[in-house]
């Protein structure tokens, strides 16, 4: 059982909290303006990318030693044609650069809120993919998700967040065009 | 029915030819050193990225007016940690830059040879995703694949080849680590 704090009570925050609760973890939420204290070992930034950067900058000390989960897809929502992070970086790496004494894990950006909640992508079990330079952090997340109904895949080092974010970006463009539904997307088949 | 010429008789070239044949098209192959003549309307470069660049440079005139299909995943196979194309470009865009008077479509890079041949990714129907700045070219490919047993998705402009190549890269790293099998991968669920 892990103590998990989730910044953000939106669709993604709620779906992620539900998954972790089913996994037997202790989940607490922090909304905008709530005092940042008593953070769990795993802190999920379930907010858009600009807000995640802002939370990181404002709470450097509180996040020291924590596993910080970045779930963002840093789209340019004006154009839907680019990400707002440099093409040779990723949201996760930018957040890790700010949080030198935290361990950032990219995860939950390749599934929609609906497919996390239902544990199904179309007809297949929902799988989340995690990238981090810390194997311990990925193992802690895998353990916390063990009984959650969601499968877990280690996608490699934090640099792979670039590909996870491209994957999430592409999936969102297809859903926005109604080529796929928000209850579908890319399923991981072993 | 389309006339299709495939450069390359490897696993991918054979699987792609098989798919197009089932789609009722006329498929011919060109191997290394074969004379380049009588090309079909659709020309598939079913070779590694450096060879695709070489074919493009050598056959600029022969490829004028053709739909040129780029299937490559331009990995740095020494490191498996990067692509060899600039991070703000893609193999498909680099090939399009060379072939100013051809129409490049990125497709077939997000499926393994085995999943093209079987028409299944795990338990799901295999779907190919295509990126191009020409809707006509994408429609020609969709028509040629209509009865092929493989589903077709329009993934947008040629710029989306960046995300398709990230998708293919990630999928290959997972298969190389045996996290997924070469008969599995990322399925598209509507």
XYZ file of C-alpha atoms in Angstrom:
380
model
C 0.000 0.000 0.000
C 1.299 3.406 -0.960
C 0.235 6.865 0.143
C -0.679 8.791 -2.969
C -1.435 12.482 -3.314
C -3.132 13.694 -6.472
C -2.999 17.323 -7.531
C -6.156 17.908 -9.569
C -9.716 16.640 -9.275
C -10.591 16.638 -12.997
C -11.536 13.615 -15.095
C -7.990 12.294 -15.224
C -7.321 12.925 -11.520
C -10.510 11.115 -10.563
C -9.832 8.181 -12.902
C -6.264 7.806 -11.632
C -7.442 8.010 -8.015
C -10.029 5.326 -8.681
C -7.366 3.049 -10.178
C -5.016 3.536 -7.219
C -7.843 3.003 -4.709
C -8.708 -0.316 -6.340
C -5.011 -1.130 -6.025
C -5.425 -0.825 -2.250
C -3.614 2.471 -1.840
C -4.392 5.488 0.328
C -5.410 8.307 -2.015
C -5.809 11.967 -1.099
C -6.519 14.939 -3.361
C -5.224 18.482 -3.436
C -7.275 21.062 -5.298
C -6.231 24.475 -6.503
C -5.310 26.598 -3.451
C -5.338 23.730 -0.934
C -2.375 23.830 1.478
C 0.404 21.535 0.244
C 1.280 19.327 3.210
C 1.400 15.681 4.266
C 2.199 14.590 0.718
C 2.273 10.861 0.008
C 5.330 9.029 -1.310
C 3.810 9.193 -4.792
C 2.562 12.586 -5.967
C 0.527 12.717 -9.182
C 0.339 15.986 -11.082
C -3.049 15.388 -12.741
C -3.221 18.852 -14.242
C -2.400 20.380 -17.647
C 1.283 20.882 -18.444
C 1.499 24.614 -17.623
C -0.106 23.943 -14.219
C 2.272 21.014 -13.604
C 5.244 23.321 -14.203
C 3.731 25.882 -11.858
C 3.147 23.289 -9.115
C 6.708 22.015 -9.491
C 8.216 25.505 -9.227
C 6.063 26.446 -6.226
C 6.639 23.237 -4.274
C 10.276 22.330 -4.855
C 10.941 21.665 -1.151
C 7.735 19.718 -0.486
C 8.472 17.415 -3.436
C 12.037 16.490 -2.390
C 12.391 12.711 -2.221
C 8.976 12.081 -3.739
C 8.036 10.051 -6.785
C 6.415 12.688 -8.982
C 4.090 11.348 -11.664
C 3.733 13.450 -14.813
C 0.648 12.531 -16.837
C 0.607 15.482 -19.222
C 0.236 15.669 -22.977
C 1.779 19.081 -23.627
C -0.167 19.942 -26.785
C -0.338 23.351 -28.299
C -4.125 23.482 -28.024
C -4.331 26.493 -30.348
C -2.974 24.528 -33.320
C -3.237 20.829 -32.348
C -0.179 20.538 -34.603
C 2.726 20.673 -32.137
C 3.777 20.085 -28.593
C 4.822 23.110 -26.517
C 7.991 21.359 -25.288
C 11.179 21.318 -27.403
C 11.242 18.486 -29.949
C 14.397 17.087 -28.319
C 12.817 17.003 -24.873
C 9.500 16.133 -23.193
C 7.222 17.494 -20.498
C 8.549 14.825 -18.139
C 12.184 15.767 -18.728
C 11.375 19.461 -18.285
C 9.688 18.710 -14.953
C 12.582 16.470 -13.879
C 14.985 19.324 -14.671
C 13.060 21.554 -12.248
C 12.734 18.869 -9.563
C 16.377 17.850 -9.176
C 15.748 16.031 -5.885
C 12.544 14.250 -6.898
C 12.084 11.219 -9.141
C 9.846 11.899 -12.113
C 7.921 9.086 -13.756
C 5.959 9.612 -16.964
C 2.797 7.526 -16.874
C -0.971 7.744 -17.555
C -0.561 10.019 -20.614
C -1.274 7.248 -23.137
C -4.760 6.411 -21.864
C -7.873 8.529 -21.870
C -9.836 9.100 -18.634
C -12.634 6.829 -19.909
C -10.286 3.921 -20.645
C -8.656 4.227 -17.232
C -12.071 4.185 -15.558
C -13.383 1.229 -17.570
C -10.021 -0.639 -17.530
C -10.730 -1.337 -21.204
C -9.390 0.172 -24.426
C -12.044 -1.019 -26.846
C -12.146 -4.741 -26.015
C -8.665 -4.952 -24.476
C -7.407 -4.444 -20.918
C -6.046 -0.950 -20.358
C -2.259 -0.849 -20.034
C -0.266 2.121 -18.761
C 3.326 2.671 -19.869
C 5.917 4.236 -17.568
C 9.220 5.954 -18.336
C 11.716 6.962 -15.658
C 15.425 6.870 -14.923
C 14.614 5.194 -11.591
C 13.782 1.488 -11.656
C 12.812 1.733 -7.973
C 10.210 4.376 -8.784
C 8.787 2.308 -11.631
C 8.662 -0.755 -9.370
C 6.839 1.254 -6.687
C 4.239 2.306 -9.274
C 3.914 -1.208 -10.651
C 3.318 -2.478 -7.091
C 0.722 0.222 -6.400
C -1.120 -0.731 -9.601
C -0.855 -4.503 -9.132
C -4.494 -5.080 -8.139
C -5.888 -2.005 -9.888
C -7.310 -3.720 -12.957
C -4.858 -1.788 -15.130
C -1.768 -3.484 -16.574
C 1.659 -1.857 -16.265
C 4.518 -1.777 -18.764
C 8.033 -0.448 -18.154
C 8.743 1.694 -21.235
C 12.362 2.439 -20.302
C 14.325 5.530 -19.310
C 12.801 8.981 -18.830
C 13.945 9.882 -22.345
C 11.248 7.525 -23.663
C 8.719 10.072 -22.372
C 9.326 11.749 -25.756
C 7.798 8.780 -27.528
C 5.044 8.361 -24.921
C 4.093 12.003 -25.455
C 4.116 11.585 -29.243
C 1.925 8.517 -28.759
C -0.498 10.472 -26.563
C -0.496 13.426 -28.961
C -1.294 11.234 -31.988
C -4.029 9.426 -30.081
C -5.630 12.745 -29.068
C -5.579 14.072 -32.657
C -7.343 10.898 -33.838
C -9.988 11.181 -31.114
C -10.525 14.885 -31.786
C -11.191 14.021 -35.462
C -13.489 11.156 -34.342
C -11.318 8.621 -36.182
C -11.288 6.777 -32.847
C -13.517 7.253 -29.811
C -12.439 8.586 -26.412
C -13.290 5.083 -25.108
C -10.819 3.577 -27.606
C -7.276 4.392 -28.634
C -4.057 2.441 -28.816
C -4.157 -0.822 -26.872
C -1.021 -2.684 -25.842
C -1.114 -6.277 -27.082
C 1.536 -8.614 -25.686
C -6.859 -1.955 -58.684
C -3.529 -0.196 -58.440
C -0.141 -1.038 -59.926
C 2.290 -1.258 -57.029
C 6.060 -1.557 -57.156
C 7.890 -2.613 -54.015
C 11.585 -1.948 -53.541
C 12.833 -4.670 -51.206
C 11.993 -8.354 -50.808
C 12.615 -8.633 -47.061
C 10.049 -9.564 -44.417
C 8.321 -6.205 -44.584
C 8.350 -6.037 -48.380
C 6.842 -9.513 -48.616
C 4.194 -8.819 -45.983
C 3.209 -5.538 -47.654
C 3.058 -7.220 -51.065
C 0.851 -9.951 -49.644
C -1.534 -7.345 -48.201
C -1.753 -5.431 -51.480
C -2.243 -8.638 -53.475
C -5.190 -9.615 -51.270
C -6.504 -6.112 -51.938
C -6.639 -7.068 -55.634
C -3.692 -4.984 -56.782
C -0.936 -5.751 -59.255
C 2.289 -6.100 -57.259
C 5.815 -6.245 -58.651
C 9.126 -6.287 -56.801
C 12.444 -4.628 -57.425
C 15.501 -6.092 -55.736
C 18.879 -4.519 -55.190
C 20.443 -3.823 -58.619
C 17.291 -4.545 -60.654
C 16.690 -1.985 -63.433
C 14.249 0.689 -62.269
C 11.569 0.873 -64.965
C 7.826 0.429 -65.442
C 7.127 1.637 -61.915
C 3.543 1.425 -60.659
C 1.543 4.409 -59.502
C 2.357 3.465 -55.931
C 6.003 2.784 -55.108
C 6.818 1.283 -51.715
C 10.323 1.733 -50.316
C 10.392 -1.416 -48.150
C 14.019 -0.984 -47.183
C 15.879 0.507 -44.198
C 16.003 4.296 -43.977
C 19.536 4.789 -45.385
C 18.618 2.625 -48.398
C 15.353 4.558 -48.891
C 17.317 7.812 -49.032
C 19.717 6.258 -51.516
C 16.879 4.983 -53.741
C 15.221 8.411 -53.658
C 18.430 10.213 -54.640
C 19.207 7.744 -57.422
C 15.727 7.683 -58.933
C 14.465 11.263 -58.727
C 13.201 11.272 -62.316
C 11.616 7.822 -62.266
C 9.662 8.740 -59.120
C 8.152 11.971 -60.472
C 4.364 11.878 -60.122
C 4.397 8.678 -58.082
C 2.920 8.014 -54.668
C 6.017 7.038 -52.697
C 5.366 5.025 -49.549
C 7.898 5.365 -46.750
C 7.651 2.540 -44.203
C 10.883 3.185 -42.305
C 11.620 3.409 -38.612
C 14.861 5.388 -38.705
C 16.382 4.055 -35.489
C 19.962 4.474 -34.493
C 20.534 0.725 -34.267
C 23.826 1.202 -32.409
C 22.133 2.775 -29.411
C 18.385 1.970 -29.746
C 18.031 5.288 -27.915
C 17.464 7.790 -30.730
C 16.265 8.216 -34.271
C 18.832 9.257 -36.896
C 16.527 11.987 -38.258
C 16.384 15.445 -36.618
C 13.938 15.594 -33.708
C 11.930 18.295 -35.502
C 11.583 16.202 -38.656
C 10.930 12.606 -39.715
C 12.205 10.111 -42.264
C 9.086 10.759 -44.349
C 9.630 14.524 -44.403
C 13.308 14.059 -45.286
C 12.332 11.812 -48.204
C 9.606 14.260 -49.308
C 12.231 17.047 -49.281
C 14.330 15.012 -51.731
C 11.371 14.001 -53.917
C 9.834 17.420 -54.606
C 7.697 16.094 -57.482
C 6.493 12.911 -55.798
C 3.874 12.477 -53.093
C 5.228 10.801 -49.977
C 2.926 8.852 -47.670
C 4.138 7.474 -44.353
C 2.477 4.133 -43.691
C 3.267 0.548 -42.549
C 5.854 1.664 -39.960
C 3.563 1.053 -36.972
C 3.014 -2.649 -37.615
C 5.501 -5.489 -37.513
C 5.866 -7.843 -40.501
C 4.172 -10.639 -38.533
C 1.111 -8.536 -37.685
C 0.748 -7.423 -41.301
C 0.912 -11.033 -42.455
C -1.557 -12.337 -39.865
C -3.820 -9.238 -40.070
C -3.920 -9.446 -36.276
C -2.174 -7.483 -33.540
C -2.682 -9.839 -30.612
C -6.428 -10.449 -30.859
C -7.281 -7.302 -32.819
C -7.430 -6.555 -36.532
C -4.253 -4.924 -37.806
C -4.670 -1.243 -38.647
C -2.177 0.829 -40.609
C -1.953 4.581 -40.116
C -1.051 6.947 -42.941
C 0.315 10.498 -42.896
C 0.621 12.657 -46.016
C -0.033 16.170 -47.218
C -2.039 14.694 -50.120
C -5.554 13.500 -49.373
C -5.700 12.012 -52.878
C -2.662 9.856 -52.144
C -4.120 8.664 -48.844
C -7.417 7.868 -50.583
C -5.577 5.869 -53.259
C -3.859 3.844 -50.548
C -7.095 3.354 -48.618
C -8.736 2.090 -51.824
C -5.841 -0.275 -52.567
C -6.112 -1.690 -49.030
C -9.925 -1.916 -48.938
C -10.156 -5.699 -49.340
C -6.723 -6.480 -47.922
C -7.797 -7.590 -44.455
C -5.919 -4.650 -42.947
C -7.793 -1.578 -41.691
C -6.671 1.918 -42.712
C -6.618 5.121 -40.666
C -5.840 8.622 -41.943
C -3.429 10.018 -39.360
C -3.290 13.506 -40.873
C -0.621 15.626 -42.560
C 2.889 14.413 -43.355
C 4.097 16.171 -40.199
C 2.318 13.471 -38.202
C 4.973 11.065 -39.497
C 7.000 12.346 -36.526
C 4.506 10.801 -34.130
C 4.096 7.662 -36.255
C 7.873 7.186 -36.164
C 7.965 7.743 -32.393
C 5.158 5.191 -32.105
C 7.101 2.680 -34.221
C 10.325 3.358 -32.323
C 8.676 2.803 -28.917
C 6.993 -0.365 -30.142
C 10.326 -1.739 -31.415
C 12.106 -1.001 -28.105
C 9.371 -2.897 -26.225
C 9.612 -5.877 -28.587
C 13.423 -5.912 -28.411
C 13.153 -6.102 -24.594
C 10.476 -8.830 -24.947
C 7.961 -6.694 -23.063
C 5.693 -7.369 -26.043
C 6.032 -9.963 -28.786
C 6.733 -9.278 -32.467
C 3.238 -10.675 -33.077
C 1.786 -8.030 -30.757
C 2.267 -4.302 -30.353
C -0.038 -1.321 -30.305
C -3.497 -2.067 -31.700
C -5.856 0.662 -32.838
C -9.222 0.372 -31.084
C -12.027 2.509 -32.431
